[in-house]
Coordinates of C-alpha atoms and ligand atoms in Angstrom, one line a residue:
M1 CA 0.2 -0.1 -0.4
P2 CA 1.0 4.0 -0.5
E3 CA 1.5 5.5 2.5
L4 CA 1.4 9.5 3.4
R5 CA 4.8 10.4 5.8
Q6 CA 5.1 13.7 7.2
N7 CA 8.1 15.6 7.8
F8 CA 7.5 15.8 12.3
F9 CA 9.2 20.0 11.2
S10 CA 8.7 21.7 7.9
K11 CA 5.0 18.9 7.9
E12 CA 5.7 18.5 4.4
W13 CA 3.8 15.6 3.1
V14 CA 5.2 13.1 1.3
I15 CA 3.7 9.8 -0.9
I16 CA 5.2 6.9 -0.5
A17 CA 4.9 4.8 -4.1
T18 CA 5.2 1.4 -2.6
E19 CA 3.5 0.6 -6.1
R20 CA 6.5 1.9 -7.7
A21 CA 8.6 0.5 -5.0
K22 CA 12.3 0.6 -6.0
R23 CA 15.2 -1.9 -4.7
P24 CA 17.3 0.6 -3.2
E25 CA 20.6 -0.9 -5.5
E26 CA 18.0 0.1 -8.5
L27 CA 19.3 4.0 -8.1
A28 CA 23.1 3.0 -8.1
T29 CA 24.1 4.9 -10.8
H30 CA 26.0 1.8 -13.2
R31 CA 28.0 4.8 -14.2
P32 CA 31.7 3.4 -15.6
A33 CA 34.7 4.8 -12.7
Q34 CA 36.0 8.2 -13.9
A35 CA 40.5 8.0 -14.6
I36 CA 40.4 11.7 -12.2
P37 CA 44.4 13.0 -11.9
A38 CA 45.4 13.4 -8.4
F39 CA 46.6 17.0 -10.1
L40 CA 45.2 19.0 -13.1
E41 CA 47.5 21.6 -14.5
T42 CA 45.0 24.0 -16.0
C43 CA 42.5 23.6 -12.4
V44 CA 42.3 26.9 -10.6
F45 CA 42.4 24.8 -7.5
C46 CA 45.3 22.9 -7.4
P47 CA 47.8 23.5 -5.4
G48 CA 50.5 25.6 -7.7
N49 CA 47.9 27.9 -9.1
E50 CA 46.6 30.0 -6.0
S51 CA 47.7 33.4 -7.9
K52 CA 45.0 32.6 -9.9
T53 CA 42.0 32.3 -8.0
P54 CA 40.9 35.4 -5.4
P55 CA 43.7 36.2 -2.0
E56 CA 43.0 33.3 0.4
V57 CA 40.9 34.1 3.5
L58 CA 42.5 31.8 5.4
R59 CA 44.2 28.4 5.3
V60 CA 45.4 25.8 7.3
P61 CA 48.8 23.9 6.3
G62 CA 49.9 20.1 5.0
G63 CA 50.6 17.6 6.0
P64 CA 54.7 17.0 4.6
G65 CA 54.8 17.4 1.1
E66 CA 51.5 18.9 0.7
S67 CA 51.7 22.7 0.4
W68 CA 48.7 23.6 2.1
G69 CA 46.0 20.9 3.4
V70 CA 42.6 23.1 3.1
R71 CA 42.1 26.8 2.0
V72 CA 39.1 28.9 1.9
I73 CA 39.1 31.7 -0.6
P74 CA 36.7 34.2 -2.1
N75 CA 33.8 32.9 -5.2
K76 CA 34.9 34.8 -7.9
F77 CA 31.7 34.2 -9.3
A78 CA 29.8 35.2 -5.9
A79 CA 26.4 35.4 -5.4
L80 CA 26.7 38.4 -3.3
S81 CA 28.6 41.4 -2.3
S82 CA 30.3 41.9 0.6
E83 CA 31.1 45.8 -0.6
V84 CA 27.4 46.7 -0.2
Q85 CA 25.7 47.9 2.7
P86 CA 22.8 45.2 3.1
T87 CA 20.0 48.9 2.5
R88 CA 16.7 48.3 2.5
N89 CA 13.9 49.5 0.1
L90 CA 9.8 48.8 0.1
Q91 CA 8.3 50.7 -2.9
H92 CA 4.4 50.0 -3.3
L93 CA 4.5 45.8 -2.0
R94 CA 8.1 45.3 -4.2
R95 CA 10.6 44.5 -1.3
R96 CA 13.9 45.0 -1.7
I97 CA 18.2 44.9 -0.6
D98 CA 20.6 45.5 -2.0
G99 CA 23.0 42.5 -2.5
F100 CA 25.2 41.5 0.7
G101 CA 26.2 39.4 1.2
F102 CA 30.1 36.4 1.6
H103 CA 31.0 33.5 -1.2
E104 CA 33.8 31.6 0.1
V105 CA 34.7 28.4 -1.5
I106 CA 36.3 26.2 0.5
V107 CA 38.7 23.3 -1.4
D108 CA 38.4 20.6 -0.1
S109 CA 41.8 19.5 -0.7
P110 CA 44.9 19.3 -2.5
D111 CA 43.9 17.1 -4.2
H112 CA 42.0 17.0 -7.4
S113 CA 41.1 13.3 -7.4
R114 CA 39.4 12.6 -3.8
C115 CA 36.1 13.7 -3.3
M116 CA 34.7 13.6 0.5
A117 CA 33.9 10.3 0.9
L118 CA 37.9 9.3 -0.3
L119 CA 39.4 11.4 2.3
S120 CA 40.6 10.4 5.9
D121 CA 38.8 11.1 8.2
A122 CA 41.3 13.4 9.9
Q123 CA 40.9 15.4 6.4
V124 CA 37.3 16.2 6.6
A125 CA 38.1 16.3 10.0
S126 CA 39.4 19.4 9.5
I127 CA 37.6 20.8 7.0
L128 CA 34.6 20.5 9.3
G129 CA 37.3 23.2 11.5
V130 CA 37.3 25.6 9.0
Y131 CA 33.5 25.4 8.4
R132 CA 33.0 26.4 12.2
Q133 CA 35.4 29.3 11.6
R134 CA 34.3 30.5 8.8
Y135 CA 31.2 30.2 10.1
N136 CA 31.9 32.1 13.1
A137 CA 33.8 34.4 11.7
L138 CA 30.9 35.2 9.9
S139 CA 28.4 35.5 12.4
V140 CA 30.0 38.7 13.9
D141 CA 28.6 40.6 11.4
R142 CA 26.0 42.6 12.4
R143 CA 24.5 42.3 8.9
V144 CA 24.3 38.9 8.3
N145 CA 21.8 37.3 9.6
H146 CA 21.7 33.4 7.7
I147 CA 24.7 31.1 6.8
T148 CA 24.4 28.5 4.4
I149 CA 27.4 25.7 4.1
F150 CA 26.7 23.5 1.7
K151 CA 28.8 20.6 -1.6
N152 CA 28.2 20.5 -4.2
H153 CA 28.5 16.8 -5.7
G154 CA 28.4 16.4 -9.3
A155 CA 27.0 18.7 -12.3
D156 CA 24.4 17.2 -11.7
A157 CA 23.6 18.6 -7.3
G158 CA 25.5 22.0 -9.2
A159 CA 29.3 22.0 -9.5
S160 CA 30.9 23.5 -12.1
L161 CA 34.6 22.8 -11.2
Q162 CA 35.6 19.0 -10.8
H163 CA 38.2 19.3 -8.3
P164 CA 36.3 19.2 -4.4
H165 CA 35.4 21.7 -2.1
S166 CA 32.4 23.1 -0.6
Q167 CA 30.9 26.4 -0.3
L168 CA 29.4 29.1 2.4
I169 CA 26.8 31.9 1.4
A170 CA 26.3 34.7 3.9
T171 CA 22.7 36.3 3.9
P172 CA 21.1 39.6 5.2
V173 CA 18.3 38.0 5.6
I174 CA 16.7 34.6 7.0
P175 CA 15.8 32.7 4.5
S176 CA 11.4 31.8 4.7
Q177 CA 12.2 28.0 4.5
V178 CA 14.9 28.6 8.0
R179 CA 12.5 31.0 9.5
H180 CA 9.6 27.6 8.9
R181 CA 12.3 25.5 10.4
L182 CA 12.4 27.9 13.0
H183 CA 8.8 28.8 14.2
E184 CA 7.6 25.5 14.4
A185 CA 10.3 24.5 16.4
L186 CA 10.0 27.4 18.7
R187 CA 6.1 26.2 19.0
H188 CA 6.1 22.9 19.7
Y189 CA 8.6 23.6 22.5
D190 CA 6.4 26.0 23.8
D191 CA 3.2 23.2 23.3
V192 CA 5.3 20.2 24.9
G193 CA 8.9 21.6 27.0
E194 CA 11.2 20.4 24.7
C195 CA 13.4 20.5 21.7
M196 CA 11.4 18.0 18.6
F197 CA 15.0 17.5 17.3
C198 CA 16.4 15.5 20.3
H199 CA 12.7 13.8 20.8
M200 CA 12.5 12.7 17.3
V201 CA 17.0 11.3 17.5
E202 CA 16.1 9.9 20.8
R203 CA 13.2 8.4 19.2
E204 CA 14.7 7.2 16.1
V205 CA 18.1 5.5 18.1
E206 CA 15.4 3.2 20.0
D207 CA 13.8 1.6 16.9
Q208 CA 17.2 2.1 14.8
T209 CA 14.9 0.7 11.7
R210 CA 16.2 4.5 10.2
I211 CA 19.2 4.8 11.3
V212 CA 22.3 4.2 9.0
I213 CA 26.2 4.9 11.2
K214 CA 25.5 6.0 15.7
G215 CA 29.0 7.2 17.3
E216 CA 29.5 8.4 20.4
H217 CA 28.6 12.2 19.2
F218 CA 27.0 11.7 16.1
V219 CA 24.2 9.8 15.0
A220 CA 23.0 9.4 11.0
M221 CA 19.5 8.4 10.1
E222 CA 17.6 8.4 6.8
V223 CA 14.9 11.1 7.6
F224 CA 11.6 9.2 8.1
A225 CA 9.1 11.6 5.9
A226 CA 12.0 11.8 2.6
A227 CA 11.0 13.3 0.0
T228 CA 13.7 11.8 -2.0
P229 CA 15.0 8.3 -2.5
F230 CA 18.6 7.8 0.3
A231 CA 17.6 11.4 1.8
T232 CA 19.2 11.6 5.2
Y233 CA 19.7 13.3 8.1
V234 CA 22.9 13.8 10.0
F235 CA 22.9 15.0 14.3
P236 CA 24.9 15.7 16.9
L237 CA 22.9 13.9 19.6
R238 CA 24.0 16.8 22.3
H239 CA 21.2 20.1 22.0
M240 CA 22.7 22.4 20.1
A241 CA 21.2 25.1 18.1
S242 CA 24.0 26.8 16.1
F243 CA 26.1 25.0 14.7
G244 CA 29.7 27.2 15.9
E245 CA 29.2 25.5 19.0
I246 CA 30.9 22.4 18.1
T247 CA 33.5 21.2 20.0
D248 CA 36.7 19.8 18.6
V249 CA 36.4 16.1 20.0
E250 CA 32.9 16.9 18.1
I251 CA 34.4 17.4 14.6
V252 CA 36.3 14.3 14.9
D253 CA 32.9 12.3 15.0
L254 CA 31.2 14.1 12.3
A255 CA 34.4 13.9 9.8
R256 CA 34.0 10.1 10.7
V257 CA 30.2 9.9 11.0
L258 CA 29.7 12.1 7.4
R259 CA 32.9 10.8 5.8
T260 CA 31.2 6.9 6.5
L261 CA 28.2 8.3 4.9
L262 CA 29.6 9.3 2.4
A263 CA 31.7 6.4 1.9
K264 CA 28.4 3.6 2.1
V265 CA 26.2 6.6 -0.6
Y266 CA 29.5 6.2 -2.7
V267 CA 30.1 3.0 -3.3
G268 CA 26.7 1.2 -2.9
L269 CA 25.7 3.6 -5.1
E270 CA 28.4 4.6 -7.2
N271 CA 29.3 8.2 -7.2
P272 CA 25.9 10.2 -6.7
D273 CA 26.3 13.4 -7.7
L274 CA 24.6 14.9 -4.1
N275 CA 24.1 17.8 -2.0
Y276 CA 24.6 17.9 1.7
T277 CA 23.8 21.7 3.6
I278 CA 24.4 21.9 7.5
R279 CA 20.8 22.9 9.0
S280 CA 22.1 25.4 12.2
G281 CA 19.8 28.0 13.5
P282 CA 21.9 31.8 13.2
T283 CA 24.6 31.9 16.2
E284 CA 22.7 34.2 18.5
Y285 CA 20.5 31.0 18.1
S286 CA 24.0 29.5 21.0
G287 CA 22.2 28.2 23.2
A288 CA 18.3 28.2 22.5
R289 CA 16.9 25.7 24.3
H290 CA 13.9 24.5 20.9
F291 CA 16.8 24.0 17.7
H292 CA 18.7 21.8 17.0
W293 CA 20.8 21.7 14.2
Y294 CA 21.8 18.8 12.0
V295 CA 23.5 18.2 8.5
S296 CA 21.3 17.2 5.4
V297 CA 22.4 14.5 2.8
I298 CA 20.6 14.5 -0.7
P299 CA 21.8 12.3 -3.2
R300 CA 20.1 13.5 -6.7
L301 CA 18.8 10.2 -8.5
T302 CA 15.0 11.4 -9.6
R303 CA 14.3 14.6 -10.8
V304 CA 11.4 16.7 -9.7
A305 CA 8.5 16.9 -11.9
G306 CA 5.7 18.7 -12.8
F307 CA 3.5 17.1 -9.0
E308 CA 6.7 18.0 -6.9
L309 CA 6.9 21.9 -8.4
G310 CA 2.6 21.8 -8.3
S311 CA 2.3 20.5 -5.2
G312 CA 5.5 21.6 -2.9
M313 CA 4.7 17.7 -2.5
F314 CA 7.8 13.7 -3.7
I315 CA 6.3 11.1 -4.5
N316 CA 9.5 9.4 -2.5
T317 CA 10.0 5.7 -4.6
V318 CA 12.1 3.7 -1.8
L319 CA 11.1 3.4 1.7
P320 CA 13.4 5.2 4.0
E321 CA 13.3 1.7 5.8
A322 CA 14.6 -0.5 3.1
A323 CA 17.4 2.5 2.4
A324 CA 18.8 1.9 5.8
E325 CA 18.7 -0.9 5.7
F326 CA 20.8 -1.1 2.3
L327 CA 24.0 1.3 3.3
R328 CA 24.3 -0.3 7.0
K329 CA 25.3 -2.6 5.2
V330 CA 27.3 -1.2 2.6
S331 CA 30.7 -2.3 3.9
V332 CA 33.7 0.9 2.8
D333 CA 36.9 -0.4 4.8
K334 CA 38.0 -0.6 0.7
T335 CA 37.0 3.1 -0.1
L336 CA 40.2 4.9 1.3
G337 CA 43.0 5.7 -1.1
A338 CA 40.9 4.4 -3.6
G339 CA 41.5 7.4 -5.3
A340 CA 38.6 7.3 -7.8
G341 CA 37.8 10.6 -7.1
K342 CA 35.2 12.8 -9.4
Ligands
ZN401 ZN1 42.5 20.8 -8.9
ZN402 ZN1 17.0 19.1 20.4

C-alpha cells in the first residue's frame, strides 16, 4: 500500500509510493568509474595555481609534502558582494535589499581526484574545523542573518568545477524555509516543553530501523518522511542549536560519521551526484533550547517533475527503512585510498 508521511518539522507530506517501489540498489548510477588525475595543471584549485584565485581568506597547513591542507577563498563569481551595504527599500509591495553577502569557496584538499568520501577522516575533520571557523567569524558581522554551508558534488548537484570543494553563503536575510523551521521548532517547544529534534532523535535511536551509523556524538539516519530516495540527516546527539557550538571532539566524530555515510553512498549507489547542507540556527541561537542543528545529505537520484513543482509534495519510490538497511550493509573499508574521485 502506498503511504503518506509527514516531515516532523517542515510538515510537508510525502507520498511513499510502494506500488512503484524500487529496491535501493536499482537506483545506483551504473556510471563507469572515471579516471581522474590527482593533479590537473589547468585547475585553479590545484596546488601551484593559487595566484589564479582571489586572495586567500584562510589556509590550513597540509601534511608532509603538501603545500596546504584546506584553503578558503572568496568565490570569483560570487552571488553576493561584501562590498555593498544591505540597504533595504520598499516601494509599494516591492521589497529590495542591495546585494550584500559573503560567498566563499572551501577547497577540500589539494588532491584533485578525491571527493570527500575518499578523504581520510582527519582531512574531513580539518574541513569541518574550517567550516566552524568561517561560520563563527562571519556570524559576528551584524549585517549577516543567515549562513549556509553546503557542498555540490557532481554536475546534477550544481558543481561547475571538478576539484572537490564546499561553499559558504552568508545572506542579510533568513530564508523563509529556515524561518519556517525555526517557527515550528519554537511552537513545539512552547507546546510540549522540549526540543522536537532531541525527541525525534531519541525515538529513532531506540527504534533503529532508519539508523545508518551511530557514533559517540552524531547519528546518521534515513529521514522518516524522505522526499527523495536516500535523503539522510546527521544529528548531533547533544542538544545544540547552532553549528558554531560544535566542540573539537565532536568535530572528530562528525567527520567519521559523515565521511563513512558519504563513502557508503559512494560505494553502494556508485558515486551519485549529491548535495549536503549544514542546517543551523543563527549564531545568536547558541544555547537556545528549542532548535537543533543538523546536516542533510541528499543524493540526486531522481528529477523534480510537474507534480512536485505544482504541489510541493514529493513522491518517493524507496522506503526509507529499506534505504537504511541497504546503507548499513555497504562495506566501505576499501574506499580509502581508492583514488577514483570525481
Ligand atoms: Zn584541481
Ligand atoms: Zn535538541
